[in-house]
mmCIF file of C-alpha atoms in Angstrom:
data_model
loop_
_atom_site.group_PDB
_atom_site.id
_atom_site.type_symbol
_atom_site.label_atom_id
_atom_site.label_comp_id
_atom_site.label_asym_id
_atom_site.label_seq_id
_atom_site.Cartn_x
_atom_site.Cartn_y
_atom_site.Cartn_z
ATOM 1 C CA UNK A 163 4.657 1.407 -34.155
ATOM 2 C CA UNK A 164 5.117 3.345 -31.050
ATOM 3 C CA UNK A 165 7.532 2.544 -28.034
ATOM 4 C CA UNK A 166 6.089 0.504 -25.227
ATOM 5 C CA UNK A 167 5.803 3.011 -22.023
ATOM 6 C CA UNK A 168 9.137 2.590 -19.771
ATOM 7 C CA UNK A 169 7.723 2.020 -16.200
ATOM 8 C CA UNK A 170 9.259 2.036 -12.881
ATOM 9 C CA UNK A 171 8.189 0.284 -9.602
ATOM 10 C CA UNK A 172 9.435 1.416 -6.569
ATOM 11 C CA UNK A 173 8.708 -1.113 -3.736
ATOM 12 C CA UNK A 174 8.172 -3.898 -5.932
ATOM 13 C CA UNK A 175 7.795 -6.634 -3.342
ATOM 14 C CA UNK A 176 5.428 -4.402 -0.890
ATOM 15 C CA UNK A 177 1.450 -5.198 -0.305
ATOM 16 C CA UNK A 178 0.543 -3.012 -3.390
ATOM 17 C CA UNK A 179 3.817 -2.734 -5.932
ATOM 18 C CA UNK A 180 3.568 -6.726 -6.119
ATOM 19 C CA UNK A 181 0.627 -6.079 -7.983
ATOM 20 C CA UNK A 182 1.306 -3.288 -10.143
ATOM 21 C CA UNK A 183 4.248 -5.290 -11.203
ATOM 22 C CA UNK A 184 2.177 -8.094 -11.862
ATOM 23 C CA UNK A 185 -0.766 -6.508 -13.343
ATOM 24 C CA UNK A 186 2.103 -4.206 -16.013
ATOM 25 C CA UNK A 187 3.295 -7.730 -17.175
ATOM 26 C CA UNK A 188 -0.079 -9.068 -17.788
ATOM 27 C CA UNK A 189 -0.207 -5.971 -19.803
ATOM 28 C CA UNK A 190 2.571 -7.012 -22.348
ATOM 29 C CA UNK A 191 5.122 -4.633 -19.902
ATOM 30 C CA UNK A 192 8.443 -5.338 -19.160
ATOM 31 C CA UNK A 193 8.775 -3.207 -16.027
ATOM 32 C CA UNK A 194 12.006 -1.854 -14.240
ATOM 33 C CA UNK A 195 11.470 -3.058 -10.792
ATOM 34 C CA UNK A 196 13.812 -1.224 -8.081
ATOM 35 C CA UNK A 197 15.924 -3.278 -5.607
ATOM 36 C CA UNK A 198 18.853 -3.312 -3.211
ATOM 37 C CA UNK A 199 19.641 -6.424 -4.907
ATOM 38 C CA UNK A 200 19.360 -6.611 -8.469
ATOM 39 C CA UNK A 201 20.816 -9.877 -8.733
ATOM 40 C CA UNK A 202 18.086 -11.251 -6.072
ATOM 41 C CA UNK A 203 15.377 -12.024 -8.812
ATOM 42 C CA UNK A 204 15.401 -14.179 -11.426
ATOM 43 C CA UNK A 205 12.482 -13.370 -13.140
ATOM 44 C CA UNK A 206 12.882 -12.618 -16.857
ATOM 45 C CA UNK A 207 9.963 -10.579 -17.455
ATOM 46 C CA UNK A 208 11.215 -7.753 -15.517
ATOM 47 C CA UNK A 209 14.181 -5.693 -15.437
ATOM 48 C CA UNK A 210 15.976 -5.076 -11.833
ATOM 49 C CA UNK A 211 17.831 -2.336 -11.542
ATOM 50 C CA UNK A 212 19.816 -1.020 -8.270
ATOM 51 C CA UNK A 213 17.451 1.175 -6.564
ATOM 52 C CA UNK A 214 18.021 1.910 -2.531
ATOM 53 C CA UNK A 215 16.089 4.877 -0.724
ATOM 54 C CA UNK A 216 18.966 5.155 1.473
ATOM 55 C CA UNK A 217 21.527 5.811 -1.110
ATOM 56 C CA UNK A 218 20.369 8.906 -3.441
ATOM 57 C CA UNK A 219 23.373 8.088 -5.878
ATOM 58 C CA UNK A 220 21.523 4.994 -6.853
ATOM 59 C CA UNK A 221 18.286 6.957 -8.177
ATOM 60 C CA UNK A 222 19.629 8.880 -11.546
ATOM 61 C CA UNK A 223 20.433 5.127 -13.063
ATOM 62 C CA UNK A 224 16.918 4.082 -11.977
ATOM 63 C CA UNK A 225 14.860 6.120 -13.281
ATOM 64 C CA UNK A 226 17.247 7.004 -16.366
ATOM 65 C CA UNK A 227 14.858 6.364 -19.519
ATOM 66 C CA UNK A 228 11.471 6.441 -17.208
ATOM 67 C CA UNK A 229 8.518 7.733 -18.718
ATOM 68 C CA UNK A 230 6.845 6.961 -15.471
ATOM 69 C CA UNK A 231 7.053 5.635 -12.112
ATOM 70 C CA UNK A 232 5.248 4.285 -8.968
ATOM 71 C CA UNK A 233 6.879 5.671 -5.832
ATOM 72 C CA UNK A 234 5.448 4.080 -2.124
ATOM 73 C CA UNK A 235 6.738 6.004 0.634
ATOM 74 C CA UNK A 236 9.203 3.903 2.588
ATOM 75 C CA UNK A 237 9.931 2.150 5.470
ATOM 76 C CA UNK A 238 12.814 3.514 7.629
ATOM 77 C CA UNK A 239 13.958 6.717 9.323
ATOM 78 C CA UNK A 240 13.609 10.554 8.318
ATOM 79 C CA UNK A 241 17.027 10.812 6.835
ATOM 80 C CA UNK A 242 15.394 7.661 4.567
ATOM 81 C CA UNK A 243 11.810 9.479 3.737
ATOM 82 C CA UNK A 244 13.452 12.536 2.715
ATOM 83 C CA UNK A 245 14.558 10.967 -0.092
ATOM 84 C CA UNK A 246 11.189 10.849 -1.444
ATOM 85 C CA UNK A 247 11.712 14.401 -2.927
ATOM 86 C CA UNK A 248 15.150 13.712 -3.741
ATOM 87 C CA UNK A 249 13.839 10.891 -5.873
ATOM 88 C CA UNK A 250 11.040 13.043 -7.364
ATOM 89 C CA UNK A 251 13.829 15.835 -8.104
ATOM 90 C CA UNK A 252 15.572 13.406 -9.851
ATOM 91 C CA UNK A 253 12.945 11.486 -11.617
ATOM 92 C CA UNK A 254 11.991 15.383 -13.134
ATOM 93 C CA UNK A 255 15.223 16.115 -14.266
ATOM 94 C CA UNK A 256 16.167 12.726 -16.238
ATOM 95 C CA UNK A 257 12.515 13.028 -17.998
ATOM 96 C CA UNK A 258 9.952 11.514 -16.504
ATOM 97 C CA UNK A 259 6.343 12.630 -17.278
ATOM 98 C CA UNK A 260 4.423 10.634 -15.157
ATOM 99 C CA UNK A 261 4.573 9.740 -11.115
ATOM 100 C CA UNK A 262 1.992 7.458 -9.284
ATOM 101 C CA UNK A 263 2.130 8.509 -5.954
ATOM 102 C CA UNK A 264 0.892 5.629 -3.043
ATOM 103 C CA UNK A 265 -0.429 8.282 -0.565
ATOM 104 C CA UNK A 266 -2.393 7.247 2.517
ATOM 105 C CA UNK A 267 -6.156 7.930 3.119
ATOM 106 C CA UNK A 268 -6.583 11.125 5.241
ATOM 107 C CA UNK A 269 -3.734 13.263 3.825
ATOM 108 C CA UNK A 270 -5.690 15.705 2.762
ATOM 109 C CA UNK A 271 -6.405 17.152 5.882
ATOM 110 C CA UNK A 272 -3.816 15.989 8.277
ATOM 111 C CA UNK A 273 -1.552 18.106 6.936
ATOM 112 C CA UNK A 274 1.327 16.944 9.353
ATOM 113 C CA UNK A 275 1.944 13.572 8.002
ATOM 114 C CA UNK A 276 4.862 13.436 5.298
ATOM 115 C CA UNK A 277 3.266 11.817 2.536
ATOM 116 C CA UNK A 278 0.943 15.507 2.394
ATOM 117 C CA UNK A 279 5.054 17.265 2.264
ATOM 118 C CA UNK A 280 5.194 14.801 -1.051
ATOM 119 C CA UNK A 281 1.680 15.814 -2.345
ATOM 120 C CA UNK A 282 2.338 19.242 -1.921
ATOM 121 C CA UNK A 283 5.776 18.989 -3.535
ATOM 122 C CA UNK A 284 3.624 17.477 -6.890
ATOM 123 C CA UNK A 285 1.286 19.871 -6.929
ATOM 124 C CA UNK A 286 4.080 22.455 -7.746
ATOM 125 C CA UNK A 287 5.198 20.548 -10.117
ATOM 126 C CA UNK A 288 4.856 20.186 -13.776
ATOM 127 C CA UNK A 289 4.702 16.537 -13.515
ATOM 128 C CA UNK A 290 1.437 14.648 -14.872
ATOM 129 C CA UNK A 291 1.417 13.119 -11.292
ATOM 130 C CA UNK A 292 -1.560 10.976 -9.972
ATOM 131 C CA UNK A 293 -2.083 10.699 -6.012
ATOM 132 C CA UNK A 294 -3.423 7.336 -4.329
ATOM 133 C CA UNK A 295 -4.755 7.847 -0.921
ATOM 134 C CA UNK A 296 -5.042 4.442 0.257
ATOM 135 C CA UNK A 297 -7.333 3.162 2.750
ATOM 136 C CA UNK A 298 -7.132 0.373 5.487
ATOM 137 C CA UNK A 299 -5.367 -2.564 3.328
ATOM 138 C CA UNK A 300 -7.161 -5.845 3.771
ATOM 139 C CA UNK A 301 -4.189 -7.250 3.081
ATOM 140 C CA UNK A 302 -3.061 -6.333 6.680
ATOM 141 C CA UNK A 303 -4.943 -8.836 7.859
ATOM 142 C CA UNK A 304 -2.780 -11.833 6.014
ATOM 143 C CA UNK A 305 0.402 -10.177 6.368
ATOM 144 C CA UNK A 306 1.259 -8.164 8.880
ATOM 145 C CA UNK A 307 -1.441 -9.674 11.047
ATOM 146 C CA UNK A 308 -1.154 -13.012 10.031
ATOM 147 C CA UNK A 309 0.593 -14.226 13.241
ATOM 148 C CA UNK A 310 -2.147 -13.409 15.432
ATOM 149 C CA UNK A 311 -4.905 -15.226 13.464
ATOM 150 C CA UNK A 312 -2.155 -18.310 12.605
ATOM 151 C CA UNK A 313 -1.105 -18.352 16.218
ATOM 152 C CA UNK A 314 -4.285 -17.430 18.257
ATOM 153 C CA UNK A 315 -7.266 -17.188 16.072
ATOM 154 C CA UNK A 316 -7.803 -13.632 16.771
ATOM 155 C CA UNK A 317 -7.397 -10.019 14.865
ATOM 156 C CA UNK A 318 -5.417 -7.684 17.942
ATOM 157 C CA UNK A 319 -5.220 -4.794 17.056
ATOM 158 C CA UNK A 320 -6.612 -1.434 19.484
ATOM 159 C CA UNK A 321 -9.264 -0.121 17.139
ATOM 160 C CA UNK A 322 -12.059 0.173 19.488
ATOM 161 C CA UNK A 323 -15.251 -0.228 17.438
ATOM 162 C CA UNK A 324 -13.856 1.869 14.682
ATOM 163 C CA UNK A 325 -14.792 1.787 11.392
ATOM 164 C CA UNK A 326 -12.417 0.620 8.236
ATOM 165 C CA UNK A 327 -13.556 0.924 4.598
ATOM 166 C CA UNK A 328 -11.188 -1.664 3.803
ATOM 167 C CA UNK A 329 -9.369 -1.738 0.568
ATOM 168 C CA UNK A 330 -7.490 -5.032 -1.592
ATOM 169 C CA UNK A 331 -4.142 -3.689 -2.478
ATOM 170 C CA UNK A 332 -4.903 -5.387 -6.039
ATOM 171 C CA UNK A 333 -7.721 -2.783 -6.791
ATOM 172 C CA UNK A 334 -5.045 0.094 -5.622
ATOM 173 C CA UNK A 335 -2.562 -1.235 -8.036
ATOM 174 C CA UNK A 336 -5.333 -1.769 -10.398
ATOM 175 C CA UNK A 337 -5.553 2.646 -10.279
ATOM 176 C CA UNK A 338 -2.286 2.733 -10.434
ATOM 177 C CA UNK A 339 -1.607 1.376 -13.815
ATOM 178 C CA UNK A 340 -4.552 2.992 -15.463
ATOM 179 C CA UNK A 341 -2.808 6.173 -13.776
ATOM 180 C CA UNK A 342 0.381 4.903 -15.338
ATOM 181 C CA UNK A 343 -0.514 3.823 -19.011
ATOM 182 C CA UNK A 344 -4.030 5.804 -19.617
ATOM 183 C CA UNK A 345 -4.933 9.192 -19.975
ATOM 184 C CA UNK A 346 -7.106 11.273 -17.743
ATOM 185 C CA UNK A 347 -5.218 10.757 -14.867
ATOM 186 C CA UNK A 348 -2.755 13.642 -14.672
ATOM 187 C CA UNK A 349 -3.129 15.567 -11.327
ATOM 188 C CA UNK A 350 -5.625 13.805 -10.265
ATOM 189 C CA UNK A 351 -6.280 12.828 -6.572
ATOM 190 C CA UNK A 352 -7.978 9.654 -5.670
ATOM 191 C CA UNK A 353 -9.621 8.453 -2.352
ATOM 192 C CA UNK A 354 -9.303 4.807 -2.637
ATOM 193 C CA UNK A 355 -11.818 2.512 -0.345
ATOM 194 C CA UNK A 356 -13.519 -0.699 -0.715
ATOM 195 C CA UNK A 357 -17.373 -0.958 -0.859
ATOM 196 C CA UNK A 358 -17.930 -1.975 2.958
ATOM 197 C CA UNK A 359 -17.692 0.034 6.310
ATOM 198 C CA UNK A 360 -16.624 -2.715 8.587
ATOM 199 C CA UNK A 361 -15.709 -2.487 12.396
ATOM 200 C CA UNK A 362 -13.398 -5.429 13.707
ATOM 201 C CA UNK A 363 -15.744 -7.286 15.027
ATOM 202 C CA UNK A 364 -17.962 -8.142 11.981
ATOM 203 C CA UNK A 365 -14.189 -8.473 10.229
ATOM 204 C CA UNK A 366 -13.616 -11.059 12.276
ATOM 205 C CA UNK A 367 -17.355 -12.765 12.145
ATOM 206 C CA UNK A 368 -16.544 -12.619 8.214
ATOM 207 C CA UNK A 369 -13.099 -14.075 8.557
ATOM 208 C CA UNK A 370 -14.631 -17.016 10.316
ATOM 209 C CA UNK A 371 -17.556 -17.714 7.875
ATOM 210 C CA UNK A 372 -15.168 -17.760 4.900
ATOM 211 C CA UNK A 373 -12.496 -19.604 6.411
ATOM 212 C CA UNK A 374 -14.911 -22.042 8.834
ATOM 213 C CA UNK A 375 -13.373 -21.607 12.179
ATOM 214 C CA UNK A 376 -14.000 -18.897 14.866
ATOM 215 C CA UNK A 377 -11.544 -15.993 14.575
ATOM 216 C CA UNK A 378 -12.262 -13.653 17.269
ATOM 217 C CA UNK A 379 -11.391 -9.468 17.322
ATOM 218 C CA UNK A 380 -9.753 -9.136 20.762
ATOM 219 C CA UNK A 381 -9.970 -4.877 20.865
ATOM 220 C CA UNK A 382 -6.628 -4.129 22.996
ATOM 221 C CA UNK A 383 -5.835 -1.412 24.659
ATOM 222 C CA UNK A 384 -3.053 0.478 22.885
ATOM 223 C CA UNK A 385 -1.025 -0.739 25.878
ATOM 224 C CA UNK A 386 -1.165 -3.778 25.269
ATOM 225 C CA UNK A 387 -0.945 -3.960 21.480
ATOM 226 C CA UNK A 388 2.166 -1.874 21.897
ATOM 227 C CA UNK A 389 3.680 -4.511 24.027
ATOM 228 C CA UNK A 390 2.849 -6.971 21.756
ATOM 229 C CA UNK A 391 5.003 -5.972 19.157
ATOM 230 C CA UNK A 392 7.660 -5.105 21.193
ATOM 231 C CA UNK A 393 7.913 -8.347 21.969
ATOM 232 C CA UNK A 394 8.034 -9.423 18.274
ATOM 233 C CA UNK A 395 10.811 -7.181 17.700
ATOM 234 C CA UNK A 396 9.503 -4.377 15.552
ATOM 235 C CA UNK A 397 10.802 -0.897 15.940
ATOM 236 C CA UNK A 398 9.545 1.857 18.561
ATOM 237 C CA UNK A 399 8.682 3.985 15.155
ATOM 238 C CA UNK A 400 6.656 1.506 13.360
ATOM 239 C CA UNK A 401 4.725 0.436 16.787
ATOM 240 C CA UNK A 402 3.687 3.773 16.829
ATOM 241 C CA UNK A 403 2.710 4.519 13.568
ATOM 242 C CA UNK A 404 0.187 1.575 13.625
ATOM 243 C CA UNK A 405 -1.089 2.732 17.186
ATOM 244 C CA UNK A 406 -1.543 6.050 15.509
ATOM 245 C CA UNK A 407 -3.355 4.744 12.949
ATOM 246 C CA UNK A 408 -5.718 2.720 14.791
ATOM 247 C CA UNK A 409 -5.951 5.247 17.263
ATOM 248 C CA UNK A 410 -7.705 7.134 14.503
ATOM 249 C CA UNK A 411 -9.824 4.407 13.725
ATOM 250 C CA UNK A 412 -11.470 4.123 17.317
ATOM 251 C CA UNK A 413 -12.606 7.757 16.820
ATOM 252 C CA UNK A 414 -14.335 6.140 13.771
ATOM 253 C CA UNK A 415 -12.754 8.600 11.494
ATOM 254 C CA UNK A 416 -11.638 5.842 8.538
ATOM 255 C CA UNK A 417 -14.878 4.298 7.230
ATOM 256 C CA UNK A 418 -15.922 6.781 5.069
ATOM 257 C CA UNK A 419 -16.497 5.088 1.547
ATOM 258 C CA UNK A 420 -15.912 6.812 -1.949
ATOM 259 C CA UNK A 421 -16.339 5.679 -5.347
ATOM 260 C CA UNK A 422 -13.281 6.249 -6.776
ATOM 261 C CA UNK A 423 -12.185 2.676 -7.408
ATOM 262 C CA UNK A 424 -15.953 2.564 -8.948
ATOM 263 C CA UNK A 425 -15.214 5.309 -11.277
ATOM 264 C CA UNK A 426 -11.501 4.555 -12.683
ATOM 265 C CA UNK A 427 -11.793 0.479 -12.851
ATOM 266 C CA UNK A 428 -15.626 0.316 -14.036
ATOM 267 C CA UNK A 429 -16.596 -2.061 -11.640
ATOM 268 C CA UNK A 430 -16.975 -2.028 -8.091
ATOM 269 C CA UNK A 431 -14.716 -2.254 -5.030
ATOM 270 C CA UNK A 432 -13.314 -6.327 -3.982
ATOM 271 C CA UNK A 433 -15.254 -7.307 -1.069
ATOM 272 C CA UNK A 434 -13.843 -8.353 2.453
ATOM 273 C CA UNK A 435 -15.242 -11.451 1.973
ATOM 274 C CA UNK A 436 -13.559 -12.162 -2.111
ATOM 275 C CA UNK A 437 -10.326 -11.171 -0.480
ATOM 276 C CA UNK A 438 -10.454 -14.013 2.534
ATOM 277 C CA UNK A 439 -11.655 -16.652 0.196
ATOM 278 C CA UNK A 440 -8.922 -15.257 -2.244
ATOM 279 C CA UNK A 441 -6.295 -15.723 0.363
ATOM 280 C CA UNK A 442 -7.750 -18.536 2.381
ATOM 281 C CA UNK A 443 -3.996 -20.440 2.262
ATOM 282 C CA UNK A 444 -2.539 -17.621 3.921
ATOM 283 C CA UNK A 445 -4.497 -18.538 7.190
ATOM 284 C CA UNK A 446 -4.771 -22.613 6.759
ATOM 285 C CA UNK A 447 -2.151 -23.436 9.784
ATOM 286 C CA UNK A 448 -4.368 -21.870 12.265
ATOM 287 C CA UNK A 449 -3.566 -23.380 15.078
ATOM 288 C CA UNK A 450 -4.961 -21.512 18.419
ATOM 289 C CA UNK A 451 -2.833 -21.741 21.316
ATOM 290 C CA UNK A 452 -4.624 -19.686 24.017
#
């Protein structure tokens, strides 16, 4: 009988690796999941192993054994994100066949963003590598978001009336283990969207059918959204990443839909919609406070 695959998660508690990690277990996996902690989890169907972007000597234990791996690029500054290739390098070198890249939608043409420095990097490479380009995570909307609907009943953020093809982050983990376990993936780039073209406001009409309350899409200036999360706290870098993005939004440049999540699952796209009712707890202490 042949070995189980040895798989590694990188970012295992983020929007999308919480769901590869879940989704390799229901598999019959026992996945390494990379941490700053080890020690931190207690779970016994995985195995934690030291893993910190910002210290490269931690990455040849990590991925020592790995027949493949799911790498998200990280939070943090450049000195941080240049590990990315550093990781890759190392990931090569100790054996690994296979890398699952989380990419973001739109990195095939905007050529300056660093994740399309990382696809390039695999496309030299003899690796059997798989790139995600991600769209619009719904899952923005009951995480990193949450405190606006909780708080106010409203989605704030400066998209204008921009388009989103929306994606669940379990569908995008859902790629990422076929591109993990199955063949037929190797260099392969996917597009990964929901079904639905939605703007903010008819977000925020569904939001309130499903969850029975009005939640209402404020469309802020950039200004303003900005100032917003300066006032939470949250570093100049990330405030402008997410202005960037949405930014590109109000031009209306990320709805386009594609079928890829169609043609690797078998079935179609989670709606908006499935993923509120999914997640409905998430948003139960709304409390609006105007």
């Amino acid at each position: 009988m042949s070995q189980p695959p040895r798989v590694l998660v990188i970012g295992p508690a983020s929007k999308v690796g919480v769901h590869v990690v879940e989704q390799l277990v229901a598999r019959g996996l026992t996945p390494r999941v990379g941490l700053r902690q080890p020690t931190a989890t207690a779970r016994e169907d995985v195995i934690p192993v030291h893993f910190d972007f910002a210290r490269p000597a931690s990455f040849d234990a990590a991925v020592d054994g790995v027949d493949s791996l799911f790498v998200m690029w990280p939070p943090g500054a450049g000195a941080i994100k240049r590990s990315v290739l550093r990781l890759l390098e190392v990931a090569r070198a100790k054996g690994a066949r296979r890398v699952v890249f989380l990419s973001v939608f739109g990195a095939g043409s905007l050529r300056f963003l660093p994740h399309a420095q990382v696809e390039r990097w695999l496309a030299r490479s003899e690796l059997e590598y798989t790139i995600l380009r991600a769209g619009y995570f719904m899952q923005n909307l009951s995480a990193t978001h949450r405190q606006d609907v909780v708080e106010r009943a409203e989605v704030f953020v400066p998209a204008g009336r921009g388009h989103l093809a929306l994606i669940d982050t379990r569908d995008v983990a859902a790629v990422a283990v076929k591109a993990m376990l199955e063949p037929g993936h190797a260099r392969a780039i996917y597009e990964l969207t929901g079904g639905e073209s939605l703007d903010f406001y008819e977000v925020a009409a569904i939001m309130s059918a499903a969850l029975g309350r009005p939640i209402v899409y404020r469309a802020p200036s950039l200004w303003s959204f900005a100032r917003r999360w300066r006032g939470r706290a949250l570093s100049p870098g990330m405030i402008a990443f997410m202005a960037l993005e949405y930014a590109f939004t109000r031009l209306d440049r990320s709805g386009r839909v594609t079928g890829d999540v169609a043609r690797v699952l078998g079935r179609p796209p989670l709606r908006f919609r499935q993923f509120v009712e999914d997640h409905r707890a998430r948003w139960a202490d709304v409390q609006p406070s105007r």
